[in-house]
C-alpha positions as MATLAB code, in Angstrom:
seq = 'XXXXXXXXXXXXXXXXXXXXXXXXXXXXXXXXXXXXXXXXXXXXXXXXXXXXXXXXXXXXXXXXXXXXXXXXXXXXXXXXXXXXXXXXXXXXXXXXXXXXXXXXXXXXXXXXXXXXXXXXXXXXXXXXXXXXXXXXXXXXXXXXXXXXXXXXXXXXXXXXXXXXXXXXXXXXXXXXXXXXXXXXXXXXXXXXXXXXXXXXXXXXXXXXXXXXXXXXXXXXXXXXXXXXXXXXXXXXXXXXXXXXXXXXXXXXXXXXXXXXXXXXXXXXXXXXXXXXXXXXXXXXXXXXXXXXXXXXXXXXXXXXXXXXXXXXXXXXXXXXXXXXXXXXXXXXXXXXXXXXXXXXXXXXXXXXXXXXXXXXXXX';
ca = [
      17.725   -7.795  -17.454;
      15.759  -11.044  -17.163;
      18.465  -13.745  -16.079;
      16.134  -16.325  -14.356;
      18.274  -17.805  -11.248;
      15.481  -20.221   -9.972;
      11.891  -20.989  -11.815;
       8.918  -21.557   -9.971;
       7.841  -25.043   -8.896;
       5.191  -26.895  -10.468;
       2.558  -29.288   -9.582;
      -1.140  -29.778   -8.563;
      -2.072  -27.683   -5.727;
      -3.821  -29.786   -2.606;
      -7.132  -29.406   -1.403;
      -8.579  -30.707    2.049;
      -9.010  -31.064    6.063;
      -5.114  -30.478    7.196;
      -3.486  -29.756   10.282;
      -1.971  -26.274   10.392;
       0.408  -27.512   13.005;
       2.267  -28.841   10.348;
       2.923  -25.539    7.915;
       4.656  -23.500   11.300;
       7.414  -23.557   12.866;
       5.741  -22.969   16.089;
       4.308  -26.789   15.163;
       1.050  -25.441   16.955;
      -2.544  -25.065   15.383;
      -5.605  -26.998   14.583;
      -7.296  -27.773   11.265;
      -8.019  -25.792    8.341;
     -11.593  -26.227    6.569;
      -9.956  -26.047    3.012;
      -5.943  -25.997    1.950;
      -4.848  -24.896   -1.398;
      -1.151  -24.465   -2.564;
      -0.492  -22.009   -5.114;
       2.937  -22.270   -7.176;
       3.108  -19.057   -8.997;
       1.608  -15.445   -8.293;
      -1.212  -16.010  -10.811;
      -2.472  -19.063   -8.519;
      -2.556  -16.964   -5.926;
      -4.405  -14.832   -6.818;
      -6.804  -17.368   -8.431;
      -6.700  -19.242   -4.864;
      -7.920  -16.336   -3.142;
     -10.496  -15.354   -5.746;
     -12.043  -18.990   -5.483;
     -12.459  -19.211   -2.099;
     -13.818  -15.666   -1.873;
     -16.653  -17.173   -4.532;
     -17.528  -19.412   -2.119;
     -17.734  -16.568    1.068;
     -15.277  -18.515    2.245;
     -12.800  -16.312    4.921;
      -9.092  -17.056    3.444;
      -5.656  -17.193    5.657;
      -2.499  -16.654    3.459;
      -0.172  -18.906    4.774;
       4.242  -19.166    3.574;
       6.198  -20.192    5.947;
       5.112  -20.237    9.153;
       7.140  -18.284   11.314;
       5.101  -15.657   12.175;
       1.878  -16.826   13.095;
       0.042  -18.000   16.206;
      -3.175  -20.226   14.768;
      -5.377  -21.112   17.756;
      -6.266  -24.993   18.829;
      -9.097  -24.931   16.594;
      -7.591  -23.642   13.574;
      -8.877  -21.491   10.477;
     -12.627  -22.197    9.756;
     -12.175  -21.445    5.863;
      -9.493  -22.023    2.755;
      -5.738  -21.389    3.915;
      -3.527  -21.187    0.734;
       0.082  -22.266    0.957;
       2.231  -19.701   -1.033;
       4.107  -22.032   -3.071;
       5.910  -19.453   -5.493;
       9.445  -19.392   -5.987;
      11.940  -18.076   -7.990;
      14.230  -14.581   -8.395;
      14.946  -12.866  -11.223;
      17.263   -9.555  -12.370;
      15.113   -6.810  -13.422;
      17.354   -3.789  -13.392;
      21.400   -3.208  -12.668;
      23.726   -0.774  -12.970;
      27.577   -0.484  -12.039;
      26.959   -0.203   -8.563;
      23.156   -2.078   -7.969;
      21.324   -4.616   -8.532;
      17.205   -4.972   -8.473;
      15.727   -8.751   -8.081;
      12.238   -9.578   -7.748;
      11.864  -12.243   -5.604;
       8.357  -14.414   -5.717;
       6.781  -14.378   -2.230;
       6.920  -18.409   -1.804;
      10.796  -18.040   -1.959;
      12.729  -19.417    1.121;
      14.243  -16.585    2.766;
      17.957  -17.699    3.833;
      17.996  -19.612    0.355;
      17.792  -15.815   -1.042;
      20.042  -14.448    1.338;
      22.619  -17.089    0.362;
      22.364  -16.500   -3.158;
      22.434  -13.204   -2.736;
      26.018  -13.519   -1.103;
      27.178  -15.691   -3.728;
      26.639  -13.145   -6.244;
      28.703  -10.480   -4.615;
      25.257   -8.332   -3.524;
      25.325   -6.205   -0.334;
      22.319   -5.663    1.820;
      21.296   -8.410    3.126;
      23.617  -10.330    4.839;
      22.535   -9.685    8.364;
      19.118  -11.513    8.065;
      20.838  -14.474    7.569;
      18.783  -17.400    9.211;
      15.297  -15.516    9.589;
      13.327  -18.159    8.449;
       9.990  -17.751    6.488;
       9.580  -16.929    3.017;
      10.296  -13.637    1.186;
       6.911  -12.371    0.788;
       6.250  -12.274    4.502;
       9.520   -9.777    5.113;
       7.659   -6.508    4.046;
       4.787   -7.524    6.080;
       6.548   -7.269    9.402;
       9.270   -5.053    8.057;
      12.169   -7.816    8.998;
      15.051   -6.982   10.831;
      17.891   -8.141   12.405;
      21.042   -6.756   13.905;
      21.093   -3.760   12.379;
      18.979   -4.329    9.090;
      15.906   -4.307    8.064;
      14.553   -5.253    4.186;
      12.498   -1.518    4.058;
      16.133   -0.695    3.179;
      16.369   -2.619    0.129;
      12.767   -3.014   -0.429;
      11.568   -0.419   -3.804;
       8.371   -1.954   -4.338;
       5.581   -4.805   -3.426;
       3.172   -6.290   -6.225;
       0.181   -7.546   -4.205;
      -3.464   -8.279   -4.874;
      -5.423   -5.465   -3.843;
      -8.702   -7.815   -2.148;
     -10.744   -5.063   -2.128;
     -10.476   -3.283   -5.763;
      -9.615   -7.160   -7.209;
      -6.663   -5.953   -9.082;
      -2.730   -6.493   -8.807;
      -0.768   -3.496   -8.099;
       2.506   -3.103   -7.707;
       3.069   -0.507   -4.171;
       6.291    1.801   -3.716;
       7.905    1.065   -0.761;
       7.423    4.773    0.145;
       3.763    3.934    0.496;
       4.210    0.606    2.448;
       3.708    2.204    6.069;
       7.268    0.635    6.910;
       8.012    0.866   10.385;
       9.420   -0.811   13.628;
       8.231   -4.702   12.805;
       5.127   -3.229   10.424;
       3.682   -2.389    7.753;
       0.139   -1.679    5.658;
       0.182   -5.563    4.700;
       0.199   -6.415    8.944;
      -2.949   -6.827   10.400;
      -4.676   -6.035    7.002;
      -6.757   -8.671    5.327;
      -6.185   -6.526    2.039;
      -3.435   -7.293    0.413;
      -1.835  -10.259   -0.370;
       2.137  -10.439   -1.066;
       2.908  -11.998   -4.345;
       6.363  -10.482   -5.103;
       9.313   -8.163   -3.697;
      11.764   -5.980   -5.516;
      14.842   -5.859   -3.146;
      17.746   -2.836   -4.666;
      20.981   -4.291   -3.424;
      24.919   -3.154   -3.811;
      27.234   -4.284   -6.020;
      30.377   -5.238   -3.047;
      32.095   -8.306   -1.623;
      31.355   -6.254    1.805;
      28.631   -5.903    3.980;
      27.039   -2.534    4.712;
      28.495   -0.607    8.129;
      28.359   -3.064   11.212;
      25.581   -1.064   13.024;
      24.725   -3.788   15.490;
      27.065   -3.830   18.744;
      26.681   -7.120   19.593;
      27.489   -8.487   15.898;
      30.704   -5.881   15.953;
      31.918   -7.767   19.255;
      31.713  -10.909   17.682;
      33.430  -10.225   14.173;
      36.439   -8.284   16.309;
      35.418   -4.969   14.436;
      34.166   -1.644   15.554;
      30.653   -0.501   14.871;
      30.550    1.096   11.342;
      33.008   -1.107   10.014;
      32.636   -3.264    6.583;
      33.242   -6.939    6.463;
      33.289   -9.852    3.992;
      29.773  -10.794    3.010;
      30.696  -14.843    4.140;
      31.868  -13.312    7.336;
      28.888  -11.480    8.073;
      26.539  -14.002    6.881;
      28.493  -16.813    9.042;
      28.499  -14.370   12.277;
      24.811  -13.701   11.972;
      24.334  -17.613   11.860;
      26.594  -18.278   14.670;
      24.851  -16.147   16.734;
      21.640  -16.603   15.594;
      21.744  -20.469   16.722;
      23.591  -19.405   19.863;
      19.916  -18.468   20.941;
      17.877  -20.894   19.277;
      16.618  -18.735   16.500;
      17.937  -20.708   13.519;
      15.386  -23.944   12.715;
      16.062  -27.003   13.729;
      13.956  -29.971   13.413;
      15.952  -32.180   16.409;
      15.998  -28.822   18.446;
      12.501  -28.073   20.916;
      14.641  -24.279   21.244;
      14.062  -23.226   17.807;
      10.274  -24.583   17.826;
       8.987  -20.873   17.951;
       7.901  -17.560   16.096;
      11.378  -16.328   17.036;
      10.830  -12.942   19.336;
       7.775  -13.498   20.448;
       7.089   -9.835   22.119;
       8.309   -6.479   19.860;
      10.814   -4.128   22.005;
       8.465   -1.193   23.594;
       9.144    2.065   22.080;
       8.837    4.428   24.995;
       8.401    8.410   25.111;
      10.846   10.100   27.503;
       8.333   10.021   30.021;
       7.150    6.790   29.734;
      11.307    5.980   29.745;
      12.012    7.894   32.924;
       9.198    5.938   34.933;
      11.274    2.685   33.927;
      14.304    3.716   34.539;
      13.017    4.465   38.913;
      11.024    1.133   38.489;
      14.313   -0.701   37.419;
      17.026    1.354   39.644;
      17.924   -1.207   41.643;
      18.769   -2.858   38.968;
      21.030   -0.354   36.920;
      19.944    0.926   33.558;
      17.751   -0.889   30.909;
      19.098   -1.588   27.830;
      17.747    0.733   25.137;
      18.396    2.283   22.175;
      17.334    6.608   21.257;
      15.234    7.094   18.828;
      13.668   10.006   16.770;
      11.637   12.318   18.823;
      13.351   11.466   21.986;
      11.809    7.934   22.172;
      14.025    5.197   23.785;
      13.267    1.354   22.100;
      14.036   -1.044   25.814;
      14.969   -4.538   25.316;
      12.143   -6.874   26.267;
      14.275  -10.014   26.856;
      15.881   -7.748   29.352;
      12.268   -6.620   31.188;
      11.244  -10.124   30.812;
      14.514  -11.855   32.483;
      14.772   -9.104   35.119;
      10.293   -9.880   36.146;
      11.250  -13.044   36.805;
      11.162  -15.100   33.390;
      14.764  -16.652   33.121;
      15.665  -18.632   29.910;
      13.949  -22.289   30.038;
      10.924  -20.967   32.576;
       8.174  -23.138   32.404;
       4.573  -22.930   30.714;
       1.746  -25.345   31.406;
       1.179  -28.378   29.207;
       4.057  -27.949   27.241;
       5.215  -24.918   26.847;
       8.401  -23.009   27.581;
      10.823  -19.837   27.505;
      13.443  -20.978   25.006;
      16.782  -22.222   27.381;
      18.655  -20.153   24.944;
      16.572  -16.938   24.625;
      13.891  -15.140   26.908;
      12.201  -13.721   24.116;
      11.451  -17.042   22.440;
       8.585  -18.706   23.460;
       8.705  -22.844   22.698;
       6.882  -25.829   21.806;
       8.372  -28.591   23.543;
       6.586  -31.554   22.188;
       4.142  -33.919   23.796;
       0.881  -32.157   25.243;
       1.586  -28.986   23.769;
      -0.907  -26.424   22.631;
      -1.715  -23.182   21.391;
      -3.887  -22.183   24.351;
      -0.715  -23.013   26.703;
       1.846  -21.232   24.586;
      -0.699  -17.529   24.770;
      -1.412  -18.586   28.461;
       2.592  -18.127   28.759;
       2.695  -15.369   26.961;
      -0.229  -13.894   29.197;
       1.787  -14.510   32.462;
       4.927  -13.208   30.900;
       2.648   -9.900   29.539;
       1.271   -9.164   33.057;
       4.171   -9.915   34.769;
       6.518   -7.461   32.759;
       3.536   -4.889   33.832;
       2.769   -5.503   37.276;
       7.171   -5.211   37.662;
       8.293   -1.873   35.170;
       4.421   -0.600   33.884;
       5.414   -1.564   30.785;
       3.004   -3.466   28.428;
       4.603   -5.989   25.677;
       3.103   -6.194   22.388;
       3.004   -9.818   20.352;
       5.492   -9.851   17.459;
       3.287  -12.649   15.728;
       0.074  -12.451   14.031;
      -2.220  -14.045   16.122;
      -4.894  -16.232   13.785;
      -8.461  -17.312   16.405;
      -6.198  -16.725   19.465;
      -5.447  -14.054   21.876;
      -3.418  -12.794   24.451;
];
């Protein structure tokens, strides 16, 4: 089953000083020593294997969106996954498998996807970034996440030198992670996603999205519908790209939901009484996942709250965190996050974790 939907773009890859500002969507970070762009997972690999030859540290970079790079950038080669393309390599009556190069753009997948009458991932509609960076951070959105699709990941192995293709069952997937997070091992170069045969989406699990398509929780809709929805709502809170739009100039959620043991839970829930019960959702082993726009908003951190030089909370979505142009920097946008950190602390005792990968910054 080899029907090629969309080949691989060519040309010469680019070497040189850049700006890494540029490449995210945070439009924050300083220059990189040495940028390559690789158009195919064998230039990857060659990329990385170069710069390596020279003892050169490397930064794999796609698209941008979920990545803090400090003021002073990335003191080695940062290689811009060019890849793209998506291809059928095994169906039956009821599935289909793609493989999906790691350069491809992420809604452009989703989209086709929908076109083509497959099921499973119409509710990461808008996520921007690239398809090789979904395993890394195991993306999700109301109510999916791609380790449901996901059967395998081809990656260069850095430290045996060798391509090898991983089962998702040994990926580490979990809440926003993965092996491939924090791990300067591997390197994504393509993603088999198993996906149903159906003009429907799979159950609504996502209470919010339910409200909004006029269904109950567990019920199927049209793919379009779902895919529109997700959208609608999505830009609602600044969290589909814009270039004209300062709101959507972020990582998206900056912080991950805490994941709390019952103990950890009940402590909250007398910190926050008077002001009723924080939104959570169970999980296995009796842990409860909070909502950290809703600790963030309730310590004092409304929607547009301001950050020096700069920097803001999104007007549309507390758990955004936005350039807004001008004098803006990467040292003002992890100061925010700092003050934000330390002030959902000193208020609940609960500590918020980055989302992003932070590259020669810190919180």
């Amino acid at each position: 089953m080899s029907d090629v939907y969309a080949e691989p773009t060519t040309g010469a890859a680019l070497t040189g000083p850049a700006t890494l500002a540029r490449y995210t969507t945070l439009r924050l970070g300083g220059p990189a020593a040495r940028l390559d762009a690789a158009t195919s997972a064998e230039e990857i690999v060659q990329k990385v294997q170069q710069a390596e030859a020279r003892d050169e540290p490397v930064l794999v970079l796609a698209g941008g969106s979920n990545v803090v790079i400090g003021d002073q950038g990335f003191p080695g080669t940062v290689v811009l996954i060019r890849s793209r393309g998506f291809r059928v390599i095994a169906e039956d009556a009821d599935t289909v498998t793609v493989r999906v190069e790691a350069g491809e753009a992420w809604d452009d997948l989703v989209a086709a996807t929908i076109e083509r009458g497959w099921s499973g991932l119409e509710c990461l509609s808008g996520v921007p970034g690239s398809a090789g960076a979904t395993p890394i951070q195991n993306v999700g959105a109301y109510g999916q996440e791609v380790a449901e699709t996901i059967t395998a990941v081809q990656a260069y192995d850095r430290t045996h030198g060798e391509v090898v293709r991983i089962a998702a069952a040994d990926c580490g997937f979990a809440y926003r992670g993965s092996i491939f997070k924090y791990s300067d091992r591997w390197v994504v170069l393509s993603v088999d996603f198993r996906l149903t045969r159906s003009p429907l989406s799979g159950p609504v699990r996502y209470a919010e999205l339910a409200r909004a398509l006029d269904v109950e929780v567990g019920d199927r809709v049209p793919l379009a519908d779902a895919r529109a929805t997700v959208l609608r709502l999505r830009a609602g809170k600044g969290m589909v790209l814009d270039a004209d739009d300062p709101d959507t100039w972020s990582v998206g959620s900056f912080f991950t939901n805490p994941v709390l043991e019952q103990e950890a839970y009940e402590l909250l829930r007398e910190r926050a009484a008077d002001l009723g019960e924080p939104p959570s959702w169970p999980g296995a082993g009796g842990v409860a996942k909070v909502s950290a726009a809703w600790l963030i908003d309730k310590a004092g951190f409304g929607k547009g709250h301001p950050g020096p030089e700069g920097v803001a909370i999104s007007s549309k979505h507390t758990l955004a965190l936005t350039n807004r142009g001008g004098t803006a920097s990467t040292a003002a946008l992890v100061a925010l996050a700092r003050e934000i950190r330390d002030g959902v602390h000193d208020r609940f005792g609960v500590t918020l974790h980055p989302e992003p990968v932070l590259i020669n910054c810190t919180i």
